[in-house]
Tab-separated table of C-alpha atoms in Angstrom:
chain	number	residue	atom	x	y	z
A	1	ASP	CA	0.000	0.000	0.000
A	2	ALA	CA	1.163	3.513	-0.753
A	3	LYS	CA	2.309	5.499	2.252
A	4	THR	CA	1.057	8.959	3.107
A	5	THR	CA	2.691	12.075	4.512
A	6	GLN	CA	0.765	14.560	6.635
A	7	PRO	CA	1.824	17.564	8.712
A	8	PRO	CA	1.935	16.624	12.402
A	9	SER	CA	-0.282	19.470	13.512
A	10	MET	CA	-2.234	22.518	12.435
A	11	ASP	CA	-4.471	25.113	14.013
A	12	CYS	CA	-7.679	26.512	12.623
A	13	ALA	CA	-9.978	29.317	13.735
A	14	GLU	CA	-13.568	28.427	14.495
A	15	GLY	CA	-15.861	29.209	11.562
A	16	ARG	CA	-13.058	29.203	9.028
A	17	ALA	CA	-12.315	26.479	6.489
A	18	ALA	CA	-9.698	23.925	7.481
A	19	ASN	CA	-7.570	22.558	4.630
A	20	LEU	CA	-5.692	19.395	5.537
A	21	PRO	CA	-3.025	18.281	3.050
A	22	CYS	CA	-1.854	14.748	2.366
A	23	ASN	CA	0.887	13.512	0.054
A	24	HIS	CA	0.671	10.024	-1.457
A	25	SER	CA	3.144	10.194	-4.322
A	26	THR	CA	3.411	6.394	-4.760
A	27	ILE	CA	-0.310	5.774	-5.040
A	28	SER	CA	-1.411	3.209	-7.640
A	29	GLY	CA	-4.321	3.464	-10.046
A	30	ASN	CA	-6.610	1.176	-8.071
A	31	GLU	CA	-5.920	2.670	-4.649
A	32	TYR	CA	-8.449	4.832	-2.830
A	33	VAL	CA	-7.754	7.779	-0.569
A	34	TYR	CA	-9.619	7.566	2.741
A	35	TRP	CA	-9.906	10.091	5.540
A	36	TYR	CA	-10.751	9.230	9.129
A	37	ARG	CA	-10.592	11.285	12.276
A	38	GLN	CA	-10.268	10.384	15.926
A	39	ILE	CA	-11.659	12.639	18.583
A	40	HIS	CA	-10.077	12.173	21.994
A	41	SER	CA	-11.186	8.968	23.754
A	42	GLN	CA	-13.360	7.859	20.836
A	43	GLY	CA	-12.937	5.370	18.020
A	44	PRO	CA	-11.856	6.534	14.562
A	45	GLN	CA	-14.672	8.045	12.535
A	46	TYR	CA	-14.962	7.713	8.780
A	47	ILE	CA	-15.121	11.058	6.969
A	48	ILE	CA	-14.870	10.574	3.219
A	49	HIS	CA	-13.054	8.652	0.499
A	50	GLY	CA	-12.336	8.975	-3.212
A	51	LEU	CA	-10.536	7.414	-6.147
A	52	LYS	CA	-10.032	10.062	-8.830
A	53	ASN	CA	-12.821	12.586	-8.652
A	54	ASN	CA	-13.406	15.187	-6.009
A	55	GLU	CA	-15.971	14.138	-3.436
A	56	THR	CA	-18.267	15.987	-1.052
A	57	ASN	CA	-20.532	14.834	1.726
A	58	GLU	CA	-22.185	16.391	4.741
A	59	MET	CA	-18.936	16.383	6.702
A	60	ALA	CA	-16.249	17.478	4.271
A	61	SER	CA	-14.902	17.779	0.750
A	62	LEU	CA	-12.025	15.793	-0.712
A	63	ILE	CA	-9.939	17.316	-3.474
A	64	ILE	CA	-7.599	14.915	-5.298
A	65	THR	CA	-5.021	16.312	-7.705
A	66	GLU	CA	-5.124	15.199	-11.303
A	67	ASP	CA	-1.951	13.116	-10.928
A	68	ARG	CA	-3.416	11.650	-7.684
A	69	LYS	CA	-0.168	12.230	-5.823
A	70	SER	CA	-1.768	14.450	-3.220
A	71	SER	CA	-5.136	15.363	-1.782
A	72	THR	CA	-6.736	17.915	0.515
A	73	LEU	CA	-9.500	17.391	3.012
A	74	ILE	CA	-11.602	20.501	3.488
A	75	LEU	CA	-13.748	21.111	6.536
A	76	PRO	CA	-15.797	24.076	5.273
A	77	HIS	CA	-16.704	25.687	8.604
A	78	ALA	CA	-14.615	24.303	11.423
A	79	THR	CA	-16.168	24.036	14.857
A	80	LEU	CA	-14.592	23.255	18.220
A	81	ARG	CA	-15.951	19.710	17.887
A	82	ASP	CA	-13.730	19.201	14.840
A	83	THR	CA	-10.654	19.168	17.075
A	84	ALA	CA	-9.214	15.703	16.447
A	85	VAL	CA	-6.435	13.701	14.832
A	86	TYR	CA	-7.086	13.351	11.104
A	87	TYR	CA	-5.737	10.351	9.226
A	88	CYS	CA	-5.182	10.150	5.479
A	89	ILE	CA	-4.946	6.500	4.367
A	90	VAL	CA	-4.388	4.907	0.979
A	91	VAL	CA	-6.365	1.681	0.603
A	92	THR	CA	-5.841	-1.123	-1.900
A	93	ASP	CA	-7.649	-4.213	-0.745
A	94	SER	CA	-11.290	-4.710	-1.625
A	95	TRP	CA	-12.120	-5.023	2.027
A	96	GLY	CA	-10.310	-1.808	2.801
A	97	LYS	CA	-7.269	-2.637	4.911
A	98	LEU	CA	-6.396	0.455	6.935
A	99	GLN	CA	-2.837	1.291	7.947
A	100	PHE	CA	-2.952	4.255	10.278
A	101	GLY	CA	-0.001	6.625	10.407
A	102	ALA	CA	0.522	9.431	12.908
A	103	GLY	CA	-2.064	11.721	11.290
A	104	THR	CA	-2.496	15.477	11.718
A	105	GLN	CA	-3.558	16.877	15.080
A	106	VAL	CA	-6.031	19.644	14.270
A	107	VAL	CA	-6.922	22.124	16.973
A	108	VAL	CA	-9.837	24.466	16.328
A	109	THR	CA	-9.656	27.589	18.444
A	110	PRO	CA	-12.419	30.080	19.312
B	1	ASP	CA	-29.237	3.129	14.090
B	2	ALA	CA	-26.880	1.247	16.411
B	3	GLY	CA	-23.198	1.396	15.688
B	4	VAL	CA	-20.488	-1.046	16.694
B	5	ILE	CA	-20.905	-1.879	20.366
B	6	GLN	CA	-17.964	-2.862	22.540
B	7	SER	CA	-17.887	-4.027	26.132
B	8	PRO	CA	-16.626	-3.371	28.655
B	9	ARG	CA	-15.604	0.254	28.113
B	10	HIS	CA	-12.935	-0.009	30.783
B	11	GLU	CA	-11.183	-3.026	32.253
B	12	VAL	CA	-8.621	-3.064	35.015
B	13	THR	CA	-7.164	-6.389	36.046
B	14	GLU	CA	-4.050	-7.921	37.490
B	15	MET	CA	-1.271	-9.499	35.549
B	16	GLY	CA	-1.897	-13.156	34.770
B	17	GLN	CA	-5.667	-12.881	34.668
B	18	GLU	CA	-7.743	-13.757	31.619
B	19	VAL	CA	-9.309	-10.815	29.823
B	20	THR	CA	-12.218	-11.048	27.387
B	21	LEU	CA	-13.251	-8.143	25.209
B	22	ARG	CA	-16.550	-8.219	23.364
B	23	CYS	CA	-17.847	-6.703	20.154
B	24	LYS	CA	-21.196	-6.532	18.409
B	25	PRO	CA	-20.798	-5.366	14.787
B	26	ILE	CA	-23.312	-3.376	12.804
B	27	SER	CA	-26.112	-5.620	11.593
B	28	GLY	CA	-25.541	-6.775	8.027
B	29	HIS	CA	-21.799	-6.110	8.040
B	30	ASP	CA	-19.743	-9.110	6.982
B	31	TYR	CA	-16.269	-7.879	7.931
B	32	LEU	CA	-15.095	-7.473	11.498
B	33	PHE	CA	-11.754	-6.065	12.638
B	34	TRP	CA	-9.881	-5.877	15.930
B	35	TYR	CA	-7.350	-3.070	16.437
B	36	ARG	CA	-5.092	-2.035	19.282
B	37	GLN	CA	-3.941	1.517	19.985
B	38	THR	CA	-0.967	2.496	22.095
B	39	MET	CA	1.050	5.685	22.358
B	40	MET	CA	4.157	3.938	21.089
B	41	ARG	CA	2.726	2.022	18.143
B	42	GLY	CA	-0.443	3.907	17.231
B	43	LEU	CA	-3.377	1.993	15.742
B	44	GLU	CA	-2.558	-1.556	14.671
B	45	LEU	CA	-4.736	-4.177	13.016
B	46	LEU	CA	-4.687	-7.408	15.030
B	47	ILE	CA	-7.052	-9.692	13.119
B	48	TYR	CA	-10.013	-9.549	10.805
B	49	PHE	CA	-12.919	-11.824	9.962
B	50	ASN	CA	-15.047	-12.223	6.859
B	51	ASN	CA	-18.381	-13.982	7.251
B	52	ASN	CA	-17.303	-15.132	10.726
B	53	VAL	CA	-14.115	-16.765	9.419
B	54	PRO	CA	-10.700	-15.431	10.509
B	55	ILE	CA	-8.850	-14.303	7.385
B	56	ASP	CA	-5.655	-12.690	8.608
B	57	ASP	CA	-4.335	-12.893	12.159
B	58	SER	CA	-0.776	-11.833	11.340
B	59	GLY	CA	-1.153	-8.795	13.583
B	60	MET	CA	-1.892	-10.821	16.706
B	61	PRO	CA	1.144	-10.224	18.906
B	62	GLU	CA	1.444	-13.570	20.648
B	63	ASP	CA	-0.249	-16.871	21.299
B	64	ARG	CA	-1.667	-15.324	24.432
B	65	PHE	CA	-4.085	-13.505	22.161
B	66	SER	CA	-7.035	-15.255	20.521
B	67	ALA	CA	-10.156	-14.068	18.746
B	68	LYS	CA	-13.391	-15.787	17.841
B	69	MET	CA	-16.536	-14.943	15.953
B	70	PRO	CA	-19.141	-17.607	16.738
B	71	ASN	CA	-21.864	-15.806	14.774
B	72	ALA	CA	-22.439	-12.724	12.658
B	73	SER	CA	-23.418	-10.559	15.601
B	74	PHE	CA	-20.705	-11.290	18.146
B	75	SER	CA	-16.936	-11.493	18.456
B	76	THR	CA	-14.493	-11.822	21.337
B	77	LEU	CA	-10.822	-11.007	21.800
B	78	LYS	CA	-9.221	-12.923	24.640
B	79	ILE	CA	-5.883	-12.450	26.344
B	80	GLN	CA	-4.652	-15.256	28.547
B	81	PRO	CA	-2.540	-14.724	30.563
B	82	SER	CA	-2.534	-10.923	30.479
B	83	GLU	CA	0.638	-8.849	30.930
B	84	PRO	CA	1.180	-5.151	31.711
B	85	ARG	CA	2.417	-4.521	28.161
B	86	ASP	CA	-1.041	-5.497	26.884
B	87	SER	CA	-2.420	-2.281	28.353
B	88	ALA	CA	-3.953	-0.339	25.470
B	89	VAL	CA	-7.225	0.714	23.918
B	90	TYR	CA	-8.752	-2.067	21.842
B	91	PHE	CA	-11.114	-1.154	19.034
B	92	CYS	CA	-13.538	-3.266	17.067
B	93	ALA	CA	-14.719	-2.177	13.623
B	94	SER	CA	-17.051	-3.590	10.984
B	95	SER	CA	-17.771	-3.008	7.314
B	96	SER	CA	-19.768	-4.440	4.454
B	97	THR	CA	-18.690	-5.600	1.040
B	98	ASP	CA	-19.601	-3.838	-2.127
B	99	SER	CA	-18.644	-5.133	-5.533
B	100	TYR	CA	-18.079	-1.628	-6.897
B	101	SER	CA	-16.028	0.130	-4.263
B	102	ASN	CA	-14.382	-0.127	-0.906
B	103	GLN	CA	-16.688	0.393	2.019
B	104	PRO	CA	-15.610	2.336	5.099
B	105	GLN	CA	-15.030	0.697	8.434
B	106	HIS	CA	-17.155	1.802	11.363
B	107	PHE	CA	-15.474	1.739	14.737
B	108	GLY	CA	-16.743	1.200	18.249
B	109	ASP	CA	-15.710	3.427	21.135
B	110	GLY	CA	-13.122	0.936	22.300
B	111	THR	CA	-12.192	-0.884	25.492
B	112	ARG	CA	-9.523	0.765	27.615
B	113	LEU	CA	-7.545	-2.079	29.155
B	114	SER	CA	-5.152	-1.655	32.066
B	115	ILE	CA	-3.107	-4.600	33.309
B	116	LEU	CA	-1.534	-3.989	36.689
């Protein structure tokens, strides 16, 4: 599975958009990009995933570059409850094997 | 809509005792996963099941660890005998198959295990 690189931490002001980058330069054509987050003392929570096209759901938007070597998770209006560790994971297997890295610690401040 | 349910939420026991963690996956999901999270190693996959059958247990640390899935709605992870280094948060997750795309895993809130 392709590995990912994320910044260890970032801050975001409440109400502003949070843009979380992820590099996955060795990604293969059949590999998906998944985003999960883990709020303190809770289990990881699925956010969104995509293959080639940009995706949007009620939680976030996922922008994947044309060469698929990087992506950005966008939280359109960050709230204090979005403070969490965000994981970008590249998935190959049909059943979606997840290999969690260190992720990005996002802190949303008032 | 019930999510993945794990019990107990917290477990404190003495070294050498048997520990049993329980998981109820989301109804209709045919994959079940057990993970362990520690500060040193992060989140690690221990074992996963498909249709109640163990598929890959290469992440199970030692023979002291065992997992079963007697039916589609219940799984256990057992540690016998337990050791202090087994202290961690253990998560269970489930997902369903889809012939067109990967399906996300849904996680429980975990069991925080402390071995004294």
